[in-house]
PDB file of C-alpha atoms and ligand atoms in Angstrom:
ATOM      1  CA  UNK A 148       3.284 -18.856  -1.408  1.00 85.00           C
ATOM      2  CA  UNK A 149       3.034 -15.468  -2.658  1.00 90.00           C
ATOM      3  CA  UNK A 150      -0.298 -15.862  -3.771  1.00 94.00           C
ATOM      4  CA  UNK A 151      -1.321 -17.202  -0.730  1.00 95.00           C
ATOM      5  CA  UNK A 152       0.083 -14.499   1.576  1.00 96.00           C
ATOM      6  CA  UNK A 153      -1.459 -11.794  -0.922  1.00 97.00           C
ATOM      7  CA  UNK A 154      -4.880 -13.043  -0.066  1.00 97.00           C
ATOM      8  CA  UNK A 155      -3.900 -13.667   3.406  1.00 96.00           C
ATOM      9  CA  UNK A 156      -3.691  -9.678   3.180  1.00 97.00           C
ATOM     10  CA  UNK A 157      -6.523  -8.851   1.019  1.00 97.00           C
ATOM     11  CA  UNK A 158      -8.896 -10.528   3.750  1.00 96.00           C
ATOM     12  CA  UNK A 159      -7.249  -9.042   6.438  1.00 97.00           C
ATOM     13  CA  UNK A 160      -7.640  -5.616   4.711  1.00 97.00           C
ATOM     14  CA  UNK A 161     -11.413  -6.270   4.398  1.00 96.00           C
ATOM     15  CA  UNK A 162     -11.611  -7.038   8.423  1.00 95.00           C
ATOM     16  CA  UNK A 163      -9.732  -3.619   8.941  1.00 96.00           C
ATOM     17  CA  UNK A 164     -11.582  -1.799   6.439  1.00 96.00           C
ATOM     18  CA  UNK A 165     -14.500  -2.534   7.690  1.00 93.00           C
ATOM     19  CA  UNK A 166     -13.144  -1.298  11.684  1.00 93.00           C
ATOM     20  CA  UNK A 167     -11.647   1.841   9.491  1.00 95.00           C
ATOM     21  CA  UNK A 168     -14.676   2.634   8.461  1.00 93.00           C
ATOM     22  CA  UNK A 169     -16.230   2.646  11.796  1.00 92.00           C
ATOM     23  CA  UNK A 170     -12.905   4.846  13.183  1.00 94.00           C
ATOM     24  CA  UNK A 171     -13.641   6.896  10.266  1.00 94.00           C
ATOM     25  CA  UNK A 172     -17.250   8.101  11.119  1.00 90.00           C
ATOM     26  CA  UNK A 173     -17.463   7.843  14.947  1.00 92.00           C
ATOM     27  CA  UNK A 174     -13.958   9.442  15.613  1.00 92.00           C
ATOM     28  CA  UNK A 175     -14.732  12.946  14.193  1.00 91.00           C
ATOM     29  CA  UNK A 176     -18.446  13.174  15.792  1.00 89.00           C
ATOM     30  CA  UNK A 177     -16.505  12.313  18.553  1.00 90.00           C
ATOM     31  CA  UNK A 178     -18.150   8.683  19.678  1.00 89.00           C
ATOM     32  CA  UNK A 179     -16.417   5.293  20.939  1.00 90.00           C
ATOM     33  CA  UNK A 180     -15.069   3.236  18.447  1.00 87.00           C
ATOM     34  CA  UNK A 181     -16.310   0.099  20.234  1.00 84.00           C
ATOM     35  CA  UNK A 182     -19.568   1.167  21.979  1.00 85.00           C
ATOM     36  CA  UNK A 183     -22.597   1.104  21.320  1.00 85.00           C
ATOM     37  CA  UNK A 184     -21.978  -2.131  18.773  1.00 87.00           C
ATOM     38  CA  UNK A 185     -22.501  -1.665  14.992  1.00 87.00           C
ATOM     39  CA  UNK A 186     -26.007  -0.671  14.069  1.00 87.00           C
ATOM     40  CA  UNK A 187     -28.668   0.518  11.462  1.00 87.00           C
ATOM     41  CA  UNK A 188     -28.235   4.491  11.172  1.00 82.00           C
ATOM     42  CA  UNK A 189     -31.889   4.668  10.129  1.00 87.00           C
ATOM     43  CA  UNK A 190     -33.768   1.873  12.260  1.00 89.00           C
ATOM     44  CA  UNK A 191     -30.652   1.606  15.130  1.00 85.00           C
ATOM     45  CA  UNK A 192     -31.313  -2.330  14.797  1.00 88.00           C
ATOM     46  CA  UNK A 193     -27.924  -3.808  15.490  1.00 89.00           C
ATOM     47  CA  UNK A 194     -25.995  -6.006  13.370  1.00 87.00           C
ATOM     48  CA  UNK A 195     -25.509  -9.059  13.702  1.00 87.00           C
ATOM     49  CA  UNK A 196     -22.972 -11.685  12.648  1.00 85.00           C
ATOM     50  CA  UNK A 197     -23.953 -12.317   9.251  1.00 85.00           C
ATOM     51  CA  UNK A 198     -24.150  -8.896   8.416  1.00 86.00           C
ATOM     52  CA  UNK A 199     -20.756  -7.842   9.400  1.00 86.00           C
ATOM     53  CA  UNK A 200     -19.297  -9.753   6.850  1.00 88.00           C
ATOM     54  CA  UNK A 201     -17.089  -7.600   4.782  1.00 88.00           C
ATOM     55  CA  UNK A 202     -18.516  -6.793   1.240  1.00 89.00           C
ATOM     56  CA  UNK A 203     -20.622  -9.367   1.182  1.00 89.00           C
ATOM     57  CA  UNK A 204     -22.954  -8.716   3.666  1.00 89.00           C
ATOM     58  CA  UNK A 205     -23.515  -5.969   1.546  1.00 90.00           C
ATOM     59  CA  UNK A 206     -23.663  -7.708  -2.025  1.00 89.00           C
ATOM     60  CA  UNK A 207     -26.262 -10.149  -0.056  1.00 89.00           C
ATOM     61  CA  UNK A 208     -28.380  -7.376   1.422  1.00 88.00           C
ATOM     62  CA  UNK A 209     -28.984  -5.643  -1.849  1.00 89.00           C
ATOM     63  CA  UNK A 210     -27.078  -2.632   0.010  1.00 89.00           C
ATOM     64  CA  UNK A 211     -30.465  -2.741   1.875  1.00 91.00           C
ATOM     65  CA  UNK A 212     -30.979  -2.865   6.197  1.00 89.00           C
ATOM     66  CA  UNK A 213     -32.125  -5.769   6.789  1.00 85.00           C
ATOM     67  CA  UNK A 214     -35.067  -4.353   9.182  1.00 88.00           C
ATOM     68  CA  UNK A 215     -36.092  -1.530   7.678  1.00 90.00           C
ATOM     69  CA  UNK A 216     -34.636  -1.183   4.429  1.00 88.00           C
ATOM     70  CA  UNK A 217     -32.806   1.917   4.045  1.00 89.00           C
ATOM     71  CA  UNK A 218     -30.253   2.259   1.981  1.00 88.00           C
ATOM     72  CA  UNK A 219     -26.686   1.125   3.100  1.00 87.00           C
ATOM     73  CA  UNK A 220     -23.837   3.609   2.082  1.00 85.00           C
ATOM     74  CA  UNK A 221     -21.861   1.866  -1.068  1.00 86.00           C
ATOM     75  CA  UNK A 222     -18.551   3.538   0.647  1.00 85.00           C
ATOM     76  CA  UNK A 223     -18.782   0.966   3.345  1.00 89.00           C
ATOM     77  CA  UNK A 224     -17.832  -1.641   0.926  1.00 93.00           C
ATOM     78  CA  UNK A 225     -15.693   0.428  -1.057  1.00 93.00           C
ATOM     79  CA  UNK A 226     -13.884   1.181   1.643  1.00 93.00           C
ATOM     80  CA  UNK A 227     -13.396  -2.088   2.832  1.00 95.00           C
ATOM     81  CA  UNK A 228     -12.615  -3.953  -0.615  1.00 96.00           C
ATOM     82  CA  UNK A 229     -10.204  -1.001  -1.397  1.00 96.00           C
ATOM     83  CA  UNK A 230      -8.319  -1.707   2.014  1.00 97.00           C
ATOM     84  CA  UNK A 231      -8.062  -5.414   1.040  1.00 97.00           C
ATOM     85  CA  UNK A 232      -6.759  -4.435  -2.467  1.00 97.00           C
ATOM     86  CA  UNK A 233      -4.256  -1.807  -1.425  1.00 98.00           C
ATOM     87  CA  UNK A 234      -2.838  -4.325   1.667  1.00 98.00           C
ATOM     88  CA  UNK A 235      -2.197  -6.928  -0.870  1.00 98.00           C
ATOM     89  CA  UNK A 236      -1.042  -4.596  -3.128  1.00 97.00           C
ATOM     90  CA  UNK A 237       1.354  -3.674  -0.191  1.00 97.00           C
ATOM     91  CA  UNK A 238       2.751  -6.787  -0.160  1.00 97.00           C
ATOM     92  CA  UNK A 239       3.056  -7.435  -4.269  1.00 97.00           C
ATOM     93  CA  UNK A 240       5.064  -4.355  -3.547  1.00 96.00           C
ATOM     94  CA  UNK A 241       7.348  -4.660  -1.603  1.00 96.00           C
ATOM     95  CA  UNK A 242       7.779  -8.115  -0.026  1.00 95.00           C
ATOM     96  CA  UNK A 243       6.937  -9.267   3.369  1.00 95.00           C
ATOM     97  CA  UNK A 244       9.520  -6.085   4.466  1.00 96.00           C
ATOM     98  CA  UNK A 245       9.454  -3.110   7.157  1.00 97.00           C
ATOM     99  CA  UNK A 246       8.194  -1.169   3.701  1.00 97.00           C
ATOM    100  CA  UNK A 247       5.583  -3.178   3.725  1.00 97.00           C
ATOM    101  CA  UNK A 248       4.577  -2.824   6.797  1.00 97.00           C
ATOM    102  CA  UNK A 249       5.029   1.229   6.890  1.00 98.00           C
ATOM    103  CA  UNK A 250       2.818   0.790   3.676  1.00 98.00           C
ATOM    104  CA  UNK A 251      -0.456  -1.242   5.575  1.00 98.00           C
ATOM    105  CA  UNK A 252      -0.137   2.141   7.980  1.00 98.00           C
ATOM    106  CA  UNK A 253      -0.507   4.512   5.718  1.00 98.00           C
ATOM    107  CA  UNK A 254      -3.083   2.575   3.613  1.00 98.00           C
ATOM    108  CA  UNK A 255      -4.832   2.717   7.119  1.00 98.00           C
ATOM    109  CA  UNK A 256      -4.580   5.854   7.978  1.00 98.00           C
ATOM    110  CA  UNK A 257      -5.525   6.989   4.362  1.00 97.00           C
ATOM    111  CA  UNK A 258      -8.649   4.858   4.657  1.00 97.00           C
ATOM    112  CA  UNK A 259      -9.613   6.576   8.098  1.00 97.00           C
ATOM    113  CA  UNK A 260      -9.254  10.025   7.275  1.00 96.00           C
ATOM    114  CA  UNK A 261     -10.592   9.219   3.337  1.00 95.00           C
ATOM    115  CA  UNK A 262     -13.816   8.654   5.157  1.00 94.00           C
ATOM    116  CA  UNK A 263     -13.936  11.243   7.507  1.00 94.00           C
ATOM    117  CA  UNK A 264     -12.969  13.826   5.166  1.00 93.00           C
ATOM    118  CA  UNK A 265     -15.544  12.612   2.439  1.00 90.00           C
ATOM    119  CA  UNK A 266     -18.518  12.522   5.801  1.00 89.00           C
ATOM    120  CA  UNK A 267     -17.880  15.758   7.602  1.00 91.00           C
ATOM    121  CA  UNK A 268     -14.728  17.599   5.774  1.00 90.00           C
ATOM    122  CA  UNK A 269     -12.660  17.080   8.549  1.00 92.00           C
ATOM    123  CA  UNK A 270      -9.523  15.564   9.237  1.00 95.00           C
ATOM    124  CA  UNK A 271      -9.216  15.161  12.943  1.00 94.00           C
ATOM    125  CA  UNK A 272      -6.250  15.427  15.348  1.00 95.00           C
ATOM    126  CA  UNK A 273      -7.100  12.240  17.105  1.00 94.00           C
ATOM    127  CA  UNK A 274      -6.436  10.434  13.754  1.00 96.00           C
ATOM    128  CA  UNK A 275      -3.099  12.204  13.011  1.00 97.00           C
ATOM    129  CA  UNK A 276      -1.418  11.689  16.449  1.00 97.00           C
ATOM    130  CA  UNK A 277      -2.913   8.075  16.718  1.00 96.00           C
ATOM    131  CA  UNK A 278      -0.702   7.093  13.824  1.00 97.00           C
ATOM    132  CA  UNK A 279       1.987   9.532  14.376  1.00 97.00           C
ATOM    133  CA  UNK A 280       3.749   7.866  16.410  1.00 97.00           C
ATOM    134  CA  UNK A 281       3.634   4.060  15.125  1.00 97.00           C
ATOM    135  CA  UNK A 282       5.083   6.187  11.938  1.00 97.00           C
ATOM    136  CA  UNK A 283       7.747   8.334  13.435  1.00 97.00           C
ATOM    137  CA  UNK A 284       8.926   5.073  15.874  1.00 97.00           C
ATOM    138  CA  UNK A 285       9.265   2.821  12.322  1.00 97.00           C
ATOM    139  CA  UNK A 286      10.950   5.664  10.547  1.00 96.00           C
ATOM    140  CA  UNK A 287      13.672   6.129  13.219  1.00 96.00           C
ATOM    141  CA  UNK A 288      13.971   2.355  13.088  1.00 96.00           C
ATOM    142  CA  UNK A 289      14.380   1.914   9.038  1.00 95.00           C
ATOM    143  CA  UNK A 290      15.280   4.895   6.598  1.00 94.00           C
ATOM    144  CA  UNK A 291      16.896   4.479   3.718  1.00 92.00           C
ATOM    145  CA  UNK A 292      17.513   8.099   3.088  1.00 94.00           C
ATOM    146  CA  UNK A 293      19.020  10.435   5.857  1.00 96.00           C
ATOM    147  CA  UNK A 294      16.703  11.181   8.771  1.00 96.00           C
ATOM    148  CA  UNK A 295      16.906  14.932   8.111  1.00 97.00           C
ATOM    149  CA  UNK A 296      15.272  14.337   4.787  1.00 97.00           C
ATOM    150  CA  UNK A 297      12.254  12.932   6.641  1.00 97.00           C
ATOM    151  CA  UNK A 298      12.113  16.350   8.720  1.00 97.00           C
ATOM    152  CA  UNK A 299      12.448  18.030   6.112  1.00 97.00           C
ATOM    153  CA  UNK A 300       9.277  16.103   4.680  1.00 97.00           C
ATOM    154  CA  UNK A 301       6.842  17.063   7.486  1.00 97.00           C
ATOM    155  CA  UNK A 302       7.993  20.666   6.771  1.00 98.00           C
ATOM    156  CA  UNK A 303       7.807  20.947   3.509  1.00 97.00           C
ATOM    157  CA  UNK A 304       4.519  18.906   3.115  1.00 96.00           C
ATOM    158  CA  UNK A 305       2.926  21.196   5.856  1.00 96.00           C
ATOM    159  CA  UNK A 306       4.367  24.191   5.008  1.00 96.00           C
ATOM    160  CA  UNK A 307       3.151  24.472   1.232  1.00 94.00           C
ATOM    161  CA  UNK A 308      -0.649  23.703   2.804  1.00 93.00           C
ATOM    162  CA  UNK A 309      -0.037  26.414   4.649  1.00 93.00           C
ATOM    163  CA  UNK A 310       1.169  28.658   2.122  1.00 93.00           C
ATOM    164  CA  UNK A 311      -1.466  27.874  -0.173  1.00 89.00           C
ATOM    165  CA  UNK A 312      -4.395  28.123   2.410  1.00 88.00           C
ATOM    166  CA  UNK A 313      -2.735  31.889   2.840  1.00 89.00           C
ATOM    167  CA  UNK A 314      -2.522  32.638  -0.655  1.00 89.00           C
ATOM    168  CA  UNK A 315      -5.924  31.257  -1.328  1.00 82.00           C
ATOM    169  CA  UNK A 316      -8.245  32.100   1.830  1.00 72.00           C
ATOM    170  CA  UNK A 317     -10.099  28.526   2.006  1.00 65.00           C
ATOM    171  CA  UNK A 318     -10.060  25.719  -0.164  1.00 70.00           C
ATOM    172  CA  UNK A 319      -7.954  23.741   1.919  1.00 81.00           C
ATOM    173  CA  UNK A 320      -8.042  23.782   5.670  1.00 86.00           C
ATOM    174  CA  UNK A 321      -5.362  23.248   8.196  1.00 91.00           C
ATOM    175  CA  UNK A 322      -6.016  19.370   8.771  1.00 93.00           C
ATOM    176  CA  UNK A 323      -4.694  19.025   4.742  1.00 94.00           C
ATOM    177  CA  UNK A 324      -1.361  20.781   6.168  1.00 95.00           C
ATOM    178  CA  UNK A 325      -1.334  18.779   9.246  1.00 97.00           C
ATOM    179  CA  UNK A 326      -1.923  15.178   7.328  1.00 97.00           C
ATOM    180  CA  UNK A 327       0.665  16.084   4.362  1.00 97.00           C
ATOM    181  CA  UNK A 328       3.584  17.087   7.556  1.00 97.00           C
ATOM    182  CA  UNK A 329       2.846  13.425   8.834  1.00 98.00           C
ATOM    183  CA  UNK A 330       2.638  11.669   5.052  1.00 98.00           C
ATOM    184  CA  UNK A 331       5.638  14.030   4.752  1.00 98.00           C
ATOM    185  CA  UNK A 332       7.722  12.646   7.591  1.00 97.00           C
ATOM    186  CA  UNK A 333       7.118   9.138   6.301  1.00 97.00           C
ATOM    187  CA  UNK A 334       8.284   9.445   2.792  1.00 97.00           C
ATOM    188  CA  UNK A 335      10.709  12.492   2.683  1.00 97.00           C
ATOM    189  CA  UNK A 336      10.574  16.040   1.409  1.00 96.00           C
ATOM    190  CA  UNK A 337      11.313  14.648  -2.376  1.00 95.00           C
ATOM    191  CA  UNK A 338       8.351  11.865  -2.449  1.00 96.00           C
ATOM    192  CA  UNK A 339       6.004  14.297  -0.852  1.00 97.00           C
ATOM    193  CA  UNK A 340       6.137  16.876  -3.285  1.00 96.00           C
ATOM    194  CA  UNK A 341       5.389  13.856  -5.804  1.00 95.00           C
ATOM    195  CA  UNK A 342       2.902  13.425  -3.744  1.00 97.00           C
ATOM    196  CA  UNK A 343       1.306  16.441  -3.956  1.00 95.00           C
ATOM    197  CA  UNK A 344       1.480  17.179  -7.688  1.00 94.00           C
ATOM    198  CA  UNK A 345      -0.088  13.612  -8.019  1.00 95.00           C
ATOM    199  CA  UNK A 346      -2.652  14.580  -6.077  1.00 95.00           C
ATOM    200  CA  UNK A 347      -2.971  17.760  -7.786  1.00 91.00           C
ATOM    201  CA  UNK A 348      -3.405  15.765 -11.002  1.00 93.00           C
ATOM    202  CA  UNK A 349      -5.590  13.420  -9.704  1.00 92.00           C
ATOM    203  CA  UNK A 350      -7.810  16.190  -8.134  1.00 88.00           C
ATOM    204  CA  UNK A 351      -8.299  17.822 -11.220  1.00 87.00           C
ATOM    205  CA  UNK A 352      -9.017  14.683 -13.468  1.00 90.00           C
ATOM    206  CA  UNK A 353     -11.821  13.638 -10.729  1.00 85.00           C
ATOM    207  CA  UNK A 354     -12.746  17.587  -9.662  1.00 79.00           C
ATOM    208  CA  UNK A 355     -12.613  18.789 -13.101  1.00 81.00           C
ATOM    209  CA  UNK A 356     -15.522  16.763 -14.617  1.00 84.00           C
ATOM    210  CA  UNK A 357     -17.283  16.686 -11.450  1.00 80.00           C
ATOM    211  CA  UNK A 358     -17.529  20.491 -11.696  1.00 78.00           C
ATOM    212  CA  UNK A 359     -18.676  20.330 -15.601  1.00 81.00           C
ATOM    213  CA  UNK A 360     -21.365  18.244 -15.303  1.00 83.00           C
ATOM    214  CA  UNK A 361     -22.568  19.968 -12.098  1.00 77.00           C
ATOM    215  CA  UNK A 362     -22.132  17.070  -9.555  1.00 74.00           C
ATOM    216  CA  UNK A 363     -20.676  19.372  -7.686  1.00 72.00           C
ATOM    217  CA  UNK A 364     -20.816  23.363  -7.049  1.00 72.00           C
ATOM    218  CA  UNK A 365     -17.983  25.367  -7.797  1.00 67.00           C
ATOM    219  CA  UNK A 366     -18.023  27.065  -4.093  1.00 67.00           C
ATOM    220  CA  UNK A 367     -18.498  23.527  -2.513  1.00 68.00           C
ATOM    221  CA  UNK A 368     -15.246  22.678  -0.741  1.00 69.00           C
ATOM    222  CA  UNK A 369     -14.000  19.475  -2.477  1.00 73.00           C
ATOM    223  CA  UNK A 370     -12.292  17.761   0.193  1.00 85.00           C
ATOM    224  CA  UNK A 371      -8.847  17.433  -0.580  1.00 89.00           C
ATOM    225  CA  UNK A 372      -7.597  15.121   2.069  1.00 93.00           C
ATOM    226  CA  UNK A 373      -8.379  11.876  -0.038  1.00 94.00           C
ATOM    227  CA  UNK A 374      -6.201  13.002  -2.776  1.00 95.00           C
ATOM    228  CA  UNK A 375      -3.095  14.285  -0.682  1.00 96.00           C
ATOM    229  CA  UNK A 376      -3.335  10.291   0.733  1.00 97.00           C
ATOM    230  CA  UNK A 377      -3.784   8.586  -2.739  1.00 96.00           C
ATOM    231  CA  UNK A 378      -0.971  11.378  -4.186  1.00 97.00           C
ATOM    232  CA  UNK A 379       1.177   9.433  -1.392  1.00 97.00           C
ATOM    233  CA  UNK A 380       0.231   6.130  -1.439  1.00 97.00           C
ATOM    234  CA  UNK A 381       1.166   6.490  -5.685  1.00 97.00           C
ATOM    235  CA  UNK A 382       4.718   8.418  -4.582  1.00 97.00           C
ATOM    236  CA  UNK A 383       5.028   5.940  -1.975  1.00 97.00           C
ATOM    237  CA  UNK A 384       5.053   2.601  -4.300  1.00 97.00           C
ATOM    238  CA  UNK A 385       6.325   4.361  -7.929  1.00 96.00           C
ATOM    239  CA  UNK A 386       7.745   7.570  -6.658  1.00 93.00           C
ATOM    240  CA  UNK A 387      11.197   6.571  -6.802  1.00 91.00           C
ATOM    241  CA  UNK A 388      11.211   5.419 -10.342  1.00 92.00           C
ATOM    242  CA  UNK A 389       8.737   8.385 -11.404  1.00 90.00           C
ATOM    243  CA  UNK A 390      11.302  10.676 -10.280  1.00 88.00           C
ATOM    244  CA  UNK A 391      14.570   8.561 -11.787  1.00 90.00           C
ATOM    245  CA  UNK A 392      12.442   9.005 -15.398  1.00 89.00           C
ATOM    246  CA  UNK A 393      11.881  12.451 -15.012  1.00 86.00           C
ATOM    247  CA  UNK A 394      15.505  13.204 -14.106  1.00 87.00           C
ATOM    248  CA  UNK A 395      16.891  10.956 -17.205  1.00 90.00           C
ATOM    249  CA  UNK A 396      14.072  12.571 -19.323  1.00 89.00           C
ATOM    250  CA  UNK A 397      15.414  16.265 -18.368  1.00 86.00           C
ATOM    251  CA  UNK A 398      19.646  15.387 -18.316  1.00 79.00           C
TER     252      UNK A 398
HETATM  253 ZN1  LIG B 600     -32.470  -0.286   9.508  1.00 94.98          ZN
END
């Protein structure tokens, strides 16, 4: 049954994913979500059935248009098989539970502003207050820690953005301080500065050799958003017991 219900989740992330990906590039440049249908960015043909297929529409195609055969972005996919992964990983997680289902938002909204961030280096409002309150409503309703802790969160996880874009001039722009307040609110002011340092971490594995082998410049803005959501997806799942390890490997 478990299996089953996994999978049940995996394909239903790959449906999303593939609608998140859409939200994702036609939110920020400010177009419907629904209208005009999917289409060929080169050619403008418009999909049809068999090539909305999640994944494998693109295995099929050769990551080709079908029409005039320009390439097809790999993140498409990506994005889509990595939605169906992390909502199945979800549920492996934490059972079919109000966790879980806090978790499938905030693998969405990581997915959403993951490719918006990585297209235009922006993070946009819309986004942010479109989940916001789905997030704040299921908080209110289940917490296991006191509610001030998760107000303390959104502070704290906005607030050190903040700082840092002060101290720093650039780097990091205020959408990173407005998505870390709202990933802040959801897990708490302990998890979110987990969070961060994971994504810190994780930043500098990834930036680091990017950077040495000239992939990217050194005054090219990296954006950071991506991270900040994987550094809270991680704290989200294994923060608790990263934490309880650190403590017992300090007392
Ligand atoms: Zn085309």
């Amino acid at each position: 049954m478990t299996i089953a219900i996994a999978i049940y989740l995996f394909i239903l992330g790959l449906a999303c994913g593939s609608f998140y990906n859409v939200v994702g590039l036609r939110v920020p440049a400010k177009q419907s979500v629904v209208h005009p249908p999917s289409h060929c960015t080169s050619c403008g043909t418009q999909l049809r059935r068999r090539d909305l297929v999640p994944v494998l529409s693109y295995v099929l195609s050769k990551g080709k248009c079908r029409h005039c055969g320009a390439g097809v972005s790999f993140v498409y996919p990506l994005g889509e098989l990595l939605t169906g992964l992390l909502f199945a990983g979800m549920y492996l997680r934490f059972g079919f539970t109000l966790d879980m289902l806090m978790g499938l938002l905030l693998v969405s909204l990581s997915v959403i502003i993951t490719v918006s961030d990585l297209k235009y280096q922006l993070i946009p409002n819309t986004i942010l207050l479109a989940f916001l309150p789905f997030l704040a409503v299921l908080r209110v309703y289940h917490h296991d820690l006191p509610l001030w802790e998760y107000l303390l969160g959104a502070l704290v996880g906005g607030g050190v953005i903040v700082l840092v874009i002060l101290l720093s001039r650039g780097g990091m722009g205020l959408g990173d301080a407005k998505l870390l307040a709202v990933l802040g609110l959801v897990v708490g002011y302990k998890l979110i500065l987990i969070a961060l340092f994971l994504a810190c971490l994780v930043g500098t594995l990834i930036g680091g050799p990017l950077l040495a082998l000239r992939i990217v410049k050194r005054k090219q803005p990296i954006p950071f958003g991506p991270f900040l959501a994987l550094g809270t997806l991680l704290a989200y799942c294994y923060g608790d017991q990263l934490l309880n390890s650190y403590l017992s490997l300090i007392s």
